Amino acid sequence: MRELLDRYVHYFQPTGLSPNLDRVRRERLLIYYSTALGLMSLLIFFPLDLFFGSDSLYVSLFTGVIFLAVPPILRWSKSQRLASYMLVGTGLWIIAIQAYIFGGLTSNALQWYAIAPLIVGIILGHREANRIAGVCILFSLAFFFAEGALW
């Protein structure tokens, strides 16, 4: 199983066995994260949404496909930044949709905005993590003002 996983990661890794070990590690993490999230979305959340008739059925299907498209985009573009932003952007999008479906500002889904800067910080570094943290704060403020406008 380990050999199969290594071949999968090596196939999508654009640098191969580069002497820059930090870049290789970050690419591997990006491939692992996106594949795990894509499989969870398609194999766990989509059937649950289908079974329970949730409003987020198509969101789970769409995000699973996008998450699984990140490794081929990493290989094709050879850009960690593009693939990372695609992964995190899709994550931010699904958090916003889930928060909207399950209650807006009072939804527990908004707490997941704290994860996005951590993932970006691990893959791209602290400067990019600060930018994503700012975006997450803006998303949360948008929910706050949208909720206030409905009072």
PDB file of N, CA and C in Angstrom, residues 26 41 51 67 71 92 102 114 125 132 144:
ATOM      1  N   ARG A  26       6.708  20.005   0.743  1.00  0.00           N
ATOM      2  CA  ARG A  26       5.490  20.804   0.606  1.00  0.00           C
ATOM      3  C   ARG A  26       4.607  20.293  -0.532  1.00  0.00           C
ATOM      4  N   SER A  41     -14.748  13.873   0.662  1.00  0.00           N
ATOM      5  CA  SER A  41     -15.928  14.554   0.145  1.00  0.00           C
ATOM      6  C   SER A  41     -16.771  13.632  -0.724  1.00  0.00           C
ATOM      7  N   PHE A  51     -28.114  10.342   1.349  1.00  0.00           N
ATOM      8  CA  PHE A  51     -28.972   9.524   2.205  1.00  0.00           C
ATOM      9  C   PHE A  51     -29.913  10.380   3.051  1.00  0.00           C
ATOM     10  N   PHE A  67     -11.146  19.111  -5.393  1.00  0.00           N
ATOM     11  CA  PHE A  67     -10.022  18.671  -4.563  1.00  0.00           C
ATOM     12  C   PHE A  67      -9.181  17.609  -5.284  1.00  0.00           C
ATOM     13  N   PRO A  71      -3.956  17.723  -7.594  1.00  0.00           N
ATOM     14  CA  PRO A  71      -2.683  17.112  -7.991  1.00  0.00           C
ATOM     15  C   PRO A  71      -2.376  17.199  -9.493  1.00  0.00           C
ATOM     16  N   LEU A  92     -12.510  27.390   1.508  1.00  0.00           N
ATOM     17  CA  LEU A  92     -13.207  28.579   1.986  1.00  0.00           C
ATOM     18  C   LEU A  92     -14.615  28.659   1.399  1.00  0.00           C
ATOM     19  N   PHE A 102     -26.461  26.218   7.195  1.00  0.00           N
ATOM     20  CA  PHE A 102     -26.737  25.806   8.571  1.00  0.00           C
ATOM     21  C   PHE A 102     -26.811  26.953   9.572  1.00  0.00           C
ATOM     22  N   ALA A 114     -10.445  28.949  10.750  1.00  0.00           N
ATOM     23  CA  ALA A 114      -9.145  28.971  11.415  1.00  0.00           C
ATOM     24  C   ALA A 114      -8.172  27.951  10.822  1.00  0.00           C
ATOM     25  N   GLY A 125       4.082  28.976   3.530  1.00  0.00           N
ATOM     26  CA  GLY A 125       4.849  29.852   4.414  1.00  0.00           C
ATOM     27  C   GLY A 125       3.973  30.859   5.135  1.00  0.00           C
ATOM     28  N   ILE A 132      -4.153  34.747   3.768  1.00  0.00           N
ATOM     29  CA  ILE A 132      -5.358  33.923   3.863  1.00  0.00           C
ATOM     30  C   ILE A 132      -6.105  34.207   5.171  1.00  0.00           C
ATOM     31  N   PHE A 144     -21.146  38.536   9.386  1.00  0.00           N
ATOM     32  CA  PHE A 144     -21.616  39.393  10.472  1.00  0.00           C
ATOM     33  C   PHE A 144     -22.487  40.521   9.937  1.00  0.00           C
TER      34      PHE A 144
END
